[in-house]
Coordinates of C-alpha atoms in Angstrom, one line a residue:
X24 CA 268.6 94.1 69.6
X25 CA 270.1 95.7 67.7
X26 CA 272.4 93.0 67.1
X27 CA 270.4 91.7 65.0
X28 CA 269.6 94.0 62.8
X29 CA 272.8 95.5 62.8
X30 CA 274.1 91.8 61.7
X31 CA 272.3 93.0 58.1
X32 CA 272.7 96.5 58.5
X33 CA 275.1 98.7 60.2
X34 CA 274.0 102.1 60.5
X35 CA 274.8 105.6 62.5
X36 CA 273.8 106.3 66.4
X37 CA 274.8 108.7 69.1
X38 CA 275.5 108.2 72.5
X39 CA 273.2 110.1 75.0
X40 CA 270.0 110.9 75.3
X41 CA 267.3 113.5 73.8
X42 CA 263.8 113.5 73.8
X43 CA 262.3 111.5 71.5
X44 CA 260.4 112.8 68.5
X45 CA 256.6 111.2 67.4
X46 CA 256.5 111.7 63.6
X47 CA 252.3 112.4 63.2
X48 CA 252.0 109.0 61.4
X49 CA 253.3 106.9 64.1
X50 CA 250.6 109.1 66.6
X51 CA 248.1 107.8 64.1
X52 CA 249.0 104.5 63.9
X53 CA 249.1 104.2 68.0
X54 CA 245.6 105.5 68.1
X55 CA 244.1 103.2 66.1
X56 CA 245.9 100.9 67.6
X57 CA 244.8 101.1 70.9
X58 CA 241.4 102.4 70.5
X59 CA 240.9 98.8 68.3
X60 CA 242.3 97.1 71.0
X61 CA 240.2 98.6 73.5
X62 CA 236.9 98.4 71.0
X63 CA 238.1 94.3 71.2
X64 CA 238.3 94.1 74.6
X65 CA 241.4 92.8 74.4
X66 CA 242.4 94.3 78.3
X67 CA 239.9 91.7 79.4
X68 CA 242.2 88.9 77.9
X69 CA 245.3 87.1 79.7
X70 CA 248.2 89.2 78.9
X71 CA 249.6 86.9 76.1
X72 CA 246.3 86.5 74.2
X73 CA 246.2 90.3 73.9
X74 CA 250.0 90.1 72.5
X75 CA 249.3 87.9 70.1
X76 CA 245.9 89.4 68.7
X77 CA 247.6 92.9 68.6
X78 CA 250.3 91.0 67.4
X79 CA 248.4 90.1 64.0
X80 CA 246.9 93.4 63.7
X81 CA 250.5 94.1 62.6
X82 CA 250.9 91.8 59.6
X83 CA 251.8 93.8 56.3
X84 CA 253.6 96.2 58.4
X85 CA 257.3 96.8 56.6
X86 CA 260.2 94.7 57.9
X87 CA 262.9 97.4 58.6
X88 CA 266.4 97.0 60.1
X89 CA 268.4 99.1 61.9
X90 CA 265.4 101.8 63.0
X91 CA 267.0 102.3 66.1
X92 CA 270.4 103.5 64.8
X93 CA 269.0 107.2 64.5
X94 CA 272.2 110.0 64.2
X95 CA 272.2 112.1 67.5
X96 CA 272.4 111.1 71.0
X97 CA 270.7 108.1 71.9
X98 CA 267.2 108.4 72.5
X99 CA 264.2 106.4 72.7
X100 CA 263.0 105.5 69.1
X101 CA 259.2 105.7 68.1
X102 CA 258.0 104.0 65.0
X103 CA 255.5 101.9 64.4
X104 CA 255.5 102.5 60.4
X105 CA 258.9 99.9 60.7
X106 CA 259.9 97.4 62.3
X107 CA 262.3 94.8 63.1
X108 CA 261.8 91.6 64.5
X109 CA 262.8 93.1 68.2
X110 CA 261.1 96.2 67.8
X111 CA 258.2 93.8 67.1
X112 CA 258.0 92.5 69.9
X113 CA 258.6 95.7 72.2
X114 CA 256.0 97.5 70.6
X115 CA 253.2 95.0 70.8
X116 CA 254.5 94.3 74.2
X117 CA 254.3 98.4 75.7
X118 CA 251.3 98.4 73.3
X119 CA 249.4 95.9 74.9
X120 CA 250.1 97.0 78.8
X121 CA 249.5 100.6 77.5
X122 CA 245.8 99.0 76.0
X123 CA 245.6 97.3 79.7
X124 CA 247.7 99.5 82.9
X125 CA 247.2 102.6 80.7
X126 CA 244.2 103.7 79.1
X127 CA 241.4 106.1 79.7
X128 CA 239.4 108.3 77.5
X129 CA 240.7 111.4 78.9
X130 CA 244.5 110.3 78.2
X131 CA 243.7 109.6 74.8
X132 CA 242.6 113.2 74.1
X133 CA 245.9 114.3 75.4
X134 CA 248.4 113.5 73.0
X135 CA 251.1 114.8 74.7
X136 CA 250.6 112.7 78.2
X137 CA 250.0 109.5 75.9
X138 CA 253.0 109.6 74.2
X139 CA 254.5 109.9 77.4
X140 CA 253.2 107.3 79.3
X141 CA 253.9 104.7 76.6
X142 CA 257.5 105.7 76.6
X143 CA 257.7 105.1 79.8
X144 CA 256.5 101.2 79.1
X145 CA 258.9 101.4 76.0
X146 CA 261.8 102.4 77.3
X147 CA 261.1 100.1 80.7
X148 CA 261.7 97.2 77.7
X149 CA 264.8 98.5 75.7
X150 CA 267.1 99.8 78.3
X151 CA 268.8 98.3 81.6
X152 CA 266.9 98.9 84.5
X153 CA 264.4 100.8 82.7
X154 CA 266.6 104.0 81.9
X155 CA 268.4 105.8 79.0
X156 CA 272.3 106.0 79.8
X157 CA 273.8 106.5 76.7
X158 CA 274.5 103.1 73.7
X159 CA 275.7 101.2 76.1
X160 CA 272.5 101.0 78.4
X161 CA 270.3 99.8 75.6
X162 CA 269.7 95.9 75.7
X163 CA 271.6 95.0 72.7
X164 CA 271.8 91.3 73.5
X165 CA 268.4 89.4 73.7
X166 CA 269.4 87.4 76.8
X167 CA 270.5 90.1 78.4
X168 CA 266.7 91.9 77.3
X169 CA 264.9 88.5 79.0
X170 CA 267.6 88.8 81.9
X171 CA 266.4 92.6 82.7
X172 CA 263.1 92.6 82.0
X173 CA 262.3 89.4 84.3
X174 CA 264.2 91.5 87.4
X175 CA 261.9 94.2 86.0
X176 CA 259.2 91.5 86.9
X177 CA 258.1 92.1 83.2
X178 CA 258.7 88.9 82.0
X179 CA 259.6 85.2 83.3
X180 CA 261.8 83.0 81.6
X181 CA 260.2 79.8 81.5
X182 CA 262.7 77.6 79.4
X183 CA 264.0 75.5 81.9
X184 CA 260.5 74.1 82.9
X185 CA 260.0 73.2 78.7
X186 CA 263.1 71.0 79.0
X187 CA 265.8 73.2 78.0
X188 CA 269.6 72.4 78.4
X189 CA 272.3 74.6 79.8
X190 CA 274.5 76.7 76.8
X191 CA 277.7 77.9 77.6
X192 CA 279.0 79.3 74.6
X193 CA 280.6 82.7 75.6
X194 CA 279.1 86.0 74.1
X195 CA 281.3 88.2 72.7
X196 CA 280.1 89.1 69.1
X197 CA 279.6 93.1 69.8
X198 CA 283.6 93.3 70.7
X199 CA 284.7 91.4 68.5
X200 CA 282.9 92.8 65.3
X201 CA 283.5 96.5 66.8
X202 CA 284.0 97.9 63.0
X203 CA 279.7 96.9 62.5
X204 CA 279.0 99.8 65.0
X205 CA 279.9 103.0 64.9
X206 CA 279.1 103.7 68.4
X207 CA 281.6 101.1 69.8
X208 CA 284.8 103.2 68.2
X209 CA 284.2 104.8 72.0
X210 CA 286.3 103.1 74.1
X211 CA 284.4 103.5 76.9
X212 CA 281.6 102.1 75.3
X213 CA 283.3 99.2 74.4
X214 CA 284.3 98.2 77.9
X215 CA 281.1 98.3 79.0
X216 CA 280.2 96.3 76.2
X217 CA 282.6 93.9 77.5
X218 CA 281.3 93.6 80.9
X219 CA 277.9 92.9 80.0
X220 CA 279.2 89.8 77.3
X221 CA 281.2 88.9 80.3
X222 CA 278.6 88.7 82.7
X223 CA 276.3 87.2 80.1
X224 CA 279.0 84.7 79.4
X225 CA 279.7 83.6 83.2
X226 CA 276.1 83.2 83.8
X227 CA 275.6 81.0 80.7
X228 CA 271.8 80.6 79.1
X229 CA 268.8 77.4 79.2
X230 CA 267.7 77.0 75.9
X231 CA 265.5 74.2 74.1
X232 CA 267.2 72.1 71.1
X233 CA 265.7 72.7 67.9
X234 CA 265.1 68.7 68.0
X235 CA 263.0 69.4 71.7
X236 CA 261.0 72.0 70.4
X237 CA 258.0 69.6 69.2
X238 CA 257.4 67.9 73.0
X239 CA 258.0 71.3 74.5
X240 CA 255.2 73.5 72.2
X241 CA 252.3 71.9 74.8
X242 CA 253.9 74.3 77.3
X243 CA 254.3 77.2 75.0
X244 CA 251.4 79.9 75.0
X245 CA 250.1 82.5 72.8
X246 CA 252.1 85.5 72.8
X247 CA 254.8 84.3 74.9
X248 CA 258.3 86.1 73.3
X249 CA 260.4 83.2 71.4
X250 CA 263.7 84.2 71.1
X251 CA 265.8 82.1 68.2
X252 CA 269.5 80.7 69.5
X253 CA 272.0 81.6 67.3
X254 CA 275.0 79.2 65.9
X255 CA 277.2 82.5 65.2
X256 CA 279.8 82.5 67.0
X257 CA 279.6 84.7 70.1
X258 CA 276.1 86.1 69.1
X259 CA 272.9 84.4 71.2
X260 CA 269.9 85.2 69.7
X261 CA 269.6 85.3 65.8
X262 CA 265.9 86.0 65.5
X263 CA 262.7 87.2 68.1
X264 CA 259.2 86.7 67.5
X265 CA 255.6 85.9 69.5
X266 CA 254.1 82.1 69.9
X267 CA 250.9 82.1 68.1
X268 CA 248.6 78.8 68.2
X269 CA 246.6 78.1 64.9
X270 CA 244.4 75.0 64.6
X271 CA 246.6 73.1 67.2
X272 CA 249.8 74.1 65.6
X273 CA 252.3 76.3 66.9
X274 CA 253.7 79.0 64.8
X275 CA 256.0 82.6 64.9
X276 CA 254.3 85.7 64.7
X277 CA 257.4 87.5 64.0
X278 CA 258.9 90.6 61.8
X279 CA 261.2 88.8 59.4
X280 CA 264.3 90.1 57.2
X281 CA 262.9 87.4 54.4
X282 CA 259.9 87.9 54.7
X283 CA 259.9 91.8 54.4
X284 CA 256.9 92.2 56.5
X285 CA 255.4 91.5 60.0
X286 CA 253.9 87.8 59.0
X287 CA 252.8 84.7 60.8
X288 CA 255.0 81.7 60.0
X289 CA 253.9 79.5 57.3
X290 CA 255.8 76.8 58.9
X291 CA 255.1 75.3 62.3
X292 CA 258.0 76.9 65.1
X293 CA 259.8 73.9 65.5
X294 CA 259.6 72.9 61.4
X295 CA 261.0 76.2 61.0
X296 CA 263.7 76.6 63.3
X297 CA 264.8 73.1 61.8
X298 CA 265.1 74.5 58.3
X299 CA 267.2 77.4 59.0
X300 CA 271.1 77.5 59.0
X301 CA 272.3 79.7 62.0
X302 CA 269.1 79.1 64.9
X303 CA 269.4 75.8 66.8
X304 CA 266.8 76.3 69.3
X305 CA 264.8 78.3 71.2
X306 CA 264.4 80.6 74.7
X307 CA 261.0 81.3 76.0
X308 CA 260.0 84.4 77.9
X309 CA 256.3 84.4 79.4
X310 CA 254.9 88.1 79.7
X311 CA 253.9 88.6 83.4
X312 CA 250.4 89.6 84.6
X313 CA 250.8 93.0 86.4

């Protein structure tokens, strides 16, 4: 989200756009990747089984924060070598519609058409409306990222229909911690920082109580994007992660800060969002079938 790295870590960013830059490992990483994917068959499974199974091909992969804060103008950020529990969750998303909308053998000898192509799915994800407009335009709040990408028809939020109650808490963590980013000592940035908490404020959120989680998990599927509610004051989200059933038990794939490394939960979702000071609940997103 960047807020929630930046919570942890507050780094340096710009505020338009360049092209972004593929370092030869990431290249490498996507490849394999995708071509393992593919040699699974995993474009023949329902969208959210493929998350979750490319999903776990991550696990080991480094926890970093902050990897989109990149000095320059803001661009669209490629690595796969680190990640953060959003950028999790991005990348296994664009990887696995890439895998599915995207691939042919041809494309895949063309490095340069690839990289495009899955920019286009990443940066349909990160940015409002699907397009790079300087800091501001990146989806910094993780309601506001559910909110976009189901009007992109990307995603649906289904947490109303698991039970979930109506939060009204305003939003206004970004603008009111404008010392954490170095972007936001832009004035302009800041006010339209401002609108979007205030919009996201008026609309208000659905989320499930920590205490509903257990009786709403038979609803839950794999690979369907749990987002963590936060008990910070003005932030939403705390955490982001992927649903992942094991032996009947419903668990977080997810790129933790504690954990240092993409890892499924050891803990059930709802055990573990009970043990942690600062998440009280969850919001659900379901990835749409395109």
């Amino acid at each position: 989200m960047r807020i929630l790295a930046l919570v942890a870590f507050v780094a340096v960013a710009g505020a338009w756009q360049s092209a972004p830059q593929w370092d030869d490992a990431d290249w490498s990483i996507f490849q394999e990747k995708v071509e393992w994917a593919r040699a699974q068959r995993l474009d023949t499974l329902p969208l959210g089984d493929a998350m979750a199974e490319l999903g776990r091909s991550l696990v080991g992969t480094a926890y970093v924060p902050g990897t989109l804060e990149a000095e320059g103008p803001e661009s669209l950020v490629i690595n796969f070598r680190g990640l953060d529990c959003v950028t999790f969750v991005e990348n296994v998303f664009a990887l696995s519609r890439f895998v599915r909308e995207e691939w042919t053998p041809e494309l895949m000898h063309d490095r340069a058409s690839s990289e495009s192509r899955y920019e286009d799915l990443l940066t349909e994800l990160r940015y409002r409306g699907g397009r790079i407009d300087g800091y501001p335009s990146r989806l910094h709040y993780f309601t506001d990222w559910i909110g976009d990408n189901e009007v992109m028809g990307l995603v649906t939020d289904v947490t109303q229909a698991l039970g979930g109650v109506h939060d009204a808490e305003p939003i206004d963590f970004m603008s009111t911690h404008t010392s954490a980013y170095r972007q936001l000592a832009d004035p302009q940035h800041v006010s339209l920082i401002v609108g979007a908490e205030e919009r996201l404020s008026g609309e208000g959120r659905v989320f499930v109580p920590a205490a509903g989680i257990d009786a709403a998990a038979s609803g839950i599927r794999n690979g369907d994007i749990i987002a963590a509610t936060s008990t910070v004051t003005g932030l939403d989200v705390a955490h982001t992660g992927l649903a992942l059933w094991i032996d009947g038990e419903l668990h977080l794939l997810h790129a933790p800060l504690v954990g240092q490394s993409v890892e499924i939960s050891r803990l059930s979702l709802a055990r573990r969002i009970a043990g942690i000071q600062g998440q009280d609940g969850i919001i659900v997103a379901r990835p749409v079938e395109r």
